[in-house]
Short mmCIF file of C-alpha atoms in Angstrom, two decimals:
data_model
loop_
_atom_site.label_atom_id
_atom_site.label_comp_id
_atom_site.label_asym_id
_atom_site.label_seq_id
_atom_site.Cartn_x
_atom_site.Cartn_y
_atom_site.Cartn_z
CA MET A 232 -0.06 -0.10 -0.34
CA LYS A 233 2.90 2.40 0.70
CA LEU A 234 4.70 1.30 -2.32
CA ARG A 235 1.81 2.17 -4.01
CA LEU A 236 1.20 5.51 -2.35
CA PHE A 237 4.98 6.37 -4.04
CA ASN A 238 4.03 5.61 -6.44
CA ILE A 239 1.89 7.49 -7.27
CA ALA A 240 3.25 10.79 -5.86
CA ILE A 241 6.18 10.29 -7.66
CA SER A 242 4.24 9.93 -11.23
CA LEU A 243 1.77 13.28 -9.58
CA PHE A 244 5.47 14.78 -9.05
CA PHE A 245 6.05 14.33 -12.26
CA VAL A 246 3.30 15.88 -14.02
CA ILE A 247 2.69 19.24 -11.93
CA SER A 248 6.49 19.95 -11.75
CA PRO A 249 6.51 20.98 -15.87
CA LEU A 250 3.22 22.87 -15.23
CA LYS A 251 5.04 25.03 -12.28
CA GLU A 252 7.55 25.84 -14.64
CA ILE A 253 4.98 26.49 -17.47
CA VAL A 254 3.14 29.21 -15.39
CA ASN A 255 6.83 30.70 -13.87
CA LYS A 256 7.12 31.62 -17.41
CA ILE A 257 3.90 33.09 -18.30
CA GLN A 258 3.81 34.91 -15.32
CA PRO A 259 6.61 36.91 -15.48
CA ALA A 260 5.39 38.15 -18.49
CA TYR A 261 2.29 39.06 -17.58
CA ASN A 262 2.98 41.02 -14.68
CA ASN A 263 6.12 42.35 -17.23
CA ASN A 264 3.46 43.92 -19.27
CA TYR A 265 1.85 46.54 -16.05
CA GLN A 266 5.25 46.73 -14.47
CA GLY A 267 5.11 50.24 -12.68
CA LEU A 268 1.86 51.56 -13.74
CA SER A 269 0.89 53.30 -11.17
CA THR A 270 -2.69 51.84 -9.28
CA LYS A 271 -3.50 55.90 -7.93
CA GLU A 272 -6.80 56.79 -8.07
CA LEU A 273 -7.13 59.93 -10.25
CA ASP A 274 -9.67 62.22 -10.42
CA TRP A 275 -10.79 63.60 -14.16
CA TYR A 276 -10.92 67.49 -14.18
CA TYR A 277 -9.71 70.25 -17.63
CA GLU A 278 -8.17 73.10 -16.41
CA THR A 279 -10.54 75.82 -18.35
CA GLN A 280 -8.16 78.79 -20.09
CA LYS A 281 -9.14 82.35 -21.78
CA ASN A 282 -11.26 83.62 -24.41
CA GLY A 283 -12.93 79.77 -25.37
CA GLU A 284 -9.30 78.59 -25.41
CA VAL A 285 -9.10 74.31 -25.32
CA PRO A 286 -8.92 73.19 -21.55
CA LEU A 287 -6.23 70.96 -21.05
CA PRO A 288 -6.20 68.01 -19.55
CA PRO A 289 -4.88 66.95 -15.59
CA LYS A 290 -1.29 67.84 -14.79
CA GLU A 291 -0.86 64.24 -13.35
CA SER A 292 -2.17 62.25 -16.27
CA ARG A 293 -1.64 64.63 -19.38
CA SER A 294 1.94 62.29 -20.09
CA PHE A 295 -0.17 59.22 -20.46
CA ILE A 296 -3.92 59.56 -21.79
CA SER A 297 -2.92 59.99 -25.10
CA LYS A 298 -0.74 56.39 -24.67
CA TYR A 299 -3.64 54.51 -23.40
CA ASN A 300 -5.81 55.11 -26.50
CA GLY A 301 -7.40 58.21 -24.07
CA TYR A 302 -9.88 61.08 -25.65
CA TYR A 303 -10.85 64.55 -24.03
CA VAL A 304 -11.00 65.91 -26.91
CA GLY A 305 -11.10 65.35 -30.78
CA ASP A 306 -9.53 67.74 -33.67
CA THR A 307 -9.24 71.07 -31.80
CA SER A 308 -8.88 72.59 -35.48
CA LYS A 309 -11.49 72.41 -36.49
CA LYS A 310 -15.38 73.48 -35.13
CA GLU A 311 -16.89 70.31 -34.35
CA ILE A 312 -17.95 69.05 -31.19
CA TYR A 313 -19.33 65.55 -30.10
CA LEU A 314 -22.30 65.07 -27.86
CA THR A 315 -21.96 62.77 -25.95
CA PHE A 316 -25.19 61.42 -22.27
CA ASP A 317 -24.28 59.60 -19.10
CA GLU A 318 -27.52 57.06 -18.76
CA GLY A 319 -26.83 55.79 -15.15
CA TYR A 320 -30.68 54.73 -14.29
CA GLU A 321 -34.20 56.28 -16.48
CA ASN A 322 -35.98 59.86 -15.65
CA GLY A 323 -38.31 60.40 -18.15
CA TYR A 324 -36.36 62.46 -20.13
CA THR A 325 -34.41 60.02 -22.14
CA SER A 326 -37.09 59.79 -25.07
CA LYS A 327 -37.27 63.60 -25.70
CA ILE A 328 -33.82 64.20 -25.87
CA LEU A 329 -33.91 61.28 -29.13
CA ASP A 330 -36.35 62.78 -30.82
CA ILE A 331 -34.70 66.62 -31.06
CA LEU A 332 -31.46 64.59 -32.41
CA LYS A 333 -33.16 62.67 -34.57
CA LYS A 334 -35.52 66.23 -36.37
CA HIS A 335 -31.74 67.56 -36.70
CA ASN A 336 -29.88 64.77 -37.95
CA ILE A 337 -28.16 64.12 -34.45
CA LYS A 338 -26.20 61.28 -34.08
CA ALA A 339 -24.94 61.61 -29.79
CA ALA A 340 -22.81 58.95 -27.61
CA PHE A 341 -24.83 56.80 -24.88
CA PHE A 342 -22.74 55.65 -22.15
CA VAL A 343 -24.70 53.30 -19.96
CA VAL A 344 -24.59 50.31 -17.12
CA LYS A 345 -25.87 46.86 -17.38
CA PRO A 346 -29.28 47.81 -14.91
CA TYR A 347 -29.88 50.64 -17.54
CA ILE A 348 -29.81 48.68 -20.19
CA LYS A 349 -31.81 45.94 -19.02
CA THR A 350 -34.45 48.08 -17.25
CA ASN A 351 -34.98 50.49 -20.63
CA VAL A 352 -34.77 47.44 -23.68
CA GLU A 353 -36.74 49.62 -25.87
CA LEU A 354 -34.84 53.15 -25.23
CA ILE A 355 -32.03 50.91 -25.84
CA LYS A 356 -33.48 49.90 -29.11
CA ARG A 357 -34.40 53.23 -30.46
CA MET A 358 -30.78 54.11 -30.21
CA GLU A 359 -28.84 51.78 -31.45
CA GLU A 360 -31.88 51.73 -34.23
CA GLU A 361 -31.24 55.37 -34.72
CA GLY A 362 -27.61 55.26 -35.45
CA HIS A 363 -26.20 56.45 -31.95
CA LEU A 364 -23.51 54.71 -30.27
CA VAL A 365 -24.85 53.29 -27.62
CA CYS A 366 -21.42 53.10 -25.54
CA ASN A 367 -19.90 51.06 -21.91
CA HIS A 368 -20.29 52.71 -18.73
CA SER A 369 -19.74 49.81 -16.78
CA SER A 370 -21.10 46.77 -15.06
CA HIS A 371 -21.67 48.07 -11.66
CA HIS A 372 -20.07 51.57 -12.03
CA PRO A 373 -17.84 51.59 -9.90
CA SER A 374 -14.40 53.51 -9.81
CA MET A 375 -11.95 51.67 -12.22
CA ALA A 376 -8.66 52.02 -10.83
CA ALA A 377 -10.04 50.27 -7.33
CA ILE A 378 -10.27 47.36 -9.40
CA THR A 379 -6.83 45.80 -10.32
CA ASP A 380 -7.64 42.29 -10.39
CA LYS A 381 -7.64 41.38 -14.56
CA ASN A 382 -10.58 38.74 -14.30
CA LYS A 383 -13.01 40.88 -12.35
CA PHE A 384 -12.06 44.29 -14.32
CA GLN A 385 -12.70 42.42 -17.85
CA ALA A 386 -16.06 41.84 -16.75
CA GLU A 387 -17.15 44.97 -15.77
CA PHE A 388 -16.54 45.74 -19.59
CA THR A 389 -17.87 42.17 -20.77
CA GLU A 390 -21.25 41.95 -18.59
CA VAL A 391 -22.38 45.28 -20.48
CA GLU A 392 -21.60 44.01 -23.70
CA GLY A 393 -23.08 41.07 -23.21
CA ILE A 394 -26.60 42.27 -22.36
CA TYR A 395 -26.07 44.74 -25.27
CA ASN A 396 -25.59 42.28 -27.56
CA GLU A 397 -28.92 40.18 -26.37
CA VAL A 398 -31.20 43.24 -26.98
CA THR A 399 -29.87 44.94 -30.00
CA GLY A 400 -27.82 41.46 -31.62
CA LYS A 401 -25.15 43.72 -32.64
CA GLU A 402 -21.42 43.33 -31.04
CA MET A 403 -21.08 47.05 -28.47
CA PRO A 404 -19.55 50.05 -29.89
CA LYS A 405 -14.92 49.98 -28.07
CA PHE A 406 -15.76 53.31 -26.53
CA PHE A 407 -15.55 53.48 -22.50
CA ARG A 408 -16.16 56.15 -19.53
CA PRO A 409 -14.64 55.74 -16.13
CA PRO A 410 -17.77 56.04 -13.81
CA MET A 411 -17.38 58.94 -11.70
CA GLY A 412 -14.25 59.96 -13.95
CA LYS A 413 -12.38 58.08 -11.29
CA TYR A 414 -8.71 56.25 -12.90
CA SER A 415 -5.14 55.58 -12.91
CA GLU A 416 -2.82 54.69 -15.64
CA LEU A 417 -3.46 51.14 -14.77
CA SER A 418 -6.77 51.43 -15.58
CA MET A 419 -6.23 53.08 -18.42
CA LYS A 420 -3.67 50.59 -19.75
CA LEU A 421 -6.23 47.68 -18.96
CA THR A 422 -9.44 49.60 -20.65
CA SER A 423 -7.10 50.04 -24.10
CA ASP A 424 -6.21 46.65 -23.63
CA LEU A 425 -9.58 45.49 -24.40
CA GLY A 426 -9.06 47.37 -27.40
CA TYR A 427 -11.67 50.36 -26.06
CA ARG A 428 -10.52 53.77 -26.31
CA THR A 429 -11.54 56.08 -22.68
CA ILE A 430 -14.18 59.05 -23.29
CA PHE A 431 -13.38 61.67 -20.67
CA TRP A 432 -14.85 65.49 -21.60
CA SER A 433 -13.70 69.11 -22.16
CA PHE A 434 -16.92 70.40 -20.84
CA ALA A 435 -19.72 69.21 -17.86
CA TYR A 436 -21.56 71.03 -15.23
CA LYS A 437 -24.23 70.55 -11.71
CA ASP A 438 -26.64 68.88 -14.39
CA TRP A 439 -26.52 65.27 -12.69
CA ILE A 440 -29.46 66.47 -9.26
CA PRO A 441 -33.09 65.49 -10.46
CA GLU A 442 -33.80 67.96 -7.24
CA SER A 443 -31.85 70.68 -7.74
CA GLN A 444 -31.76 71.47 -11.49
CA PRO A 445 -29.81 74.37 -13.08
CA HIS A 446 -32.01 77.08 -14.02
CA LYS A 447 -32.20 77.42 -18.21
CA GLU A 448 -30.73 80.68 -19.12
CA TYR A 449 -27.65 79.39 -16.75
CA ALA A 450 -27.46 76.23 -18.33
CA LEU A 451 -27.37 77.95 -21.91
CA ASN A 452 -25.51 80.95 -20.83
CA LYS A 453 -22.36 77.57 -18.96
CA ILE A 454 -22.85 75.38 -22.39
CA LEU A 455 -22.55 77.93 -24.91
CA SER A 456 -19.46 80.11 -22.98
CA ARG A 457 -17.51 76.71 -22.40
CA THR A 458 -17.74 75.14 -25.94
CA HIS A 459 -14.74 75.40 -28.10
CA ASN A 460 -13.29 73.44 -31.12
CA GLY A 461 -12.80 69.93 -30.63
CA ALA A 462 -15.13 69.87 -27.23
CA ILE A 463 -16.34 66.35 -26.10
CA ILE A 464 -19.73 67.30 -24.27
CA LEU A 465 -20.87 65.77 -21.21
CA LEU A 466 -24.28 65.98 -20.42
CA HIS A 467 -26.84 63.73 -18.29
CA ALA A 468 -29.91 62.41 -19.61
CA VAL A 469 -31.83 62.53 -16.17
CA SER A 470 -31.75 66.34 -16.04
CA LYS A 471 -34.77 68.04 -16.73
CA THR A 472 -33.17 71.47 -17.71
CA ASN A 473 -30.98 69.35 -20.15
CA ALA A 474 -33.83 68.31 -21.87
CA GLU A 475 -35.33 71.58 -21.70
CA ILE A 476 -32.90 73.59 -23.52
CA LEU A 477 -31.38 70.95 -25.53
CA GLU A 478 -33.24 72.42 -29.07
CA GLU A 479 -32.39 75.51 -28.73
CA LEU A 480 -28.49 74.56 -27.34
CA ILE A 481 -28.14 72.50 -30.62
CA SER A 482 -29.66 75.20 -32.84
CA ALA A 483 -27.17 78.10 -31.23
CA TRP A 484 -24.11 76.06 -31.72
CA LYS A 485 -25.01 74.88 -35.79
CA ASP A 486 -25.61 79.16 -35.82
CA ARG A 487 -21.96 79.49 -33.89
CA GLY A 488 -20.69 77.65 -37.23
CA TYR A 489 -20.35 74.18 -34.60
CA GLU A 490 -20.74 70.19 -36.58
CA ILE A 491 -21.88 68.02 -34.42
CA LYS A 492 -20.44 64.78 -35.04
CA SER A 493 -19.98 61.39 -33.74
CA LEU A 494 -17.25 60.14 -31.82
CA ASN A 495 -16.83 57.30 -34.20
CA GLU A 496 -15.43 60.82 -36.18
CA LEU A 497 -12.52 61.18 -33.38
CA PRO A 498 -8.96 61.34 -34.30
#
């Protein structure tokens, strides 16, 4: 009996040892891909410039935003802007927003989380059918910088992709907006390795609190005064004010010579 157990142990040794060698060879290669990348959580912001000039990106990440396929502006040499909406939940205004966009033949990008897709199937189908980009905003809306496990990180993307495919039969466009604007150098690298472009913004304002909506005149002046060449505009679709001013806003942009482009047309 003892001899038999000894023979089994020897056999297992010769099976396991080569596997351990293979793992040891692979693991350093994985680590080397991300070695030295900072996991420090950063908050997205932009530095407003005078006379309508293009805002500057954060000092902390200027060296690596474009390196990992990150955008906060488009082509700043042309009067082009990109209109994007974040959709964490539905507040009753998205249909009106879509009506206005359709009337003016504007293609926008809607960044959605998994629960939004599950509970607003018809709106998602309409967005896709009318030529808008329905983009990834993560499954659970976490700080992506706080997730350093590669599999858990990837799941935040694939879970949204899966439900979008179930609803539309299409593959989700590869644009990602980090929830709450929180990111790190590592999270941007991991996002890029998944084939995504990270979409930040060069304009946003406090429009996401339904109980504390900005006045229409203030909102229009704020947005138009900060519009610049290549601007990526972030608006929240839960905002009553945004729904009320959108048509006037689009007309004002057109009067000023701006063309609203799709994220697919980013340089």
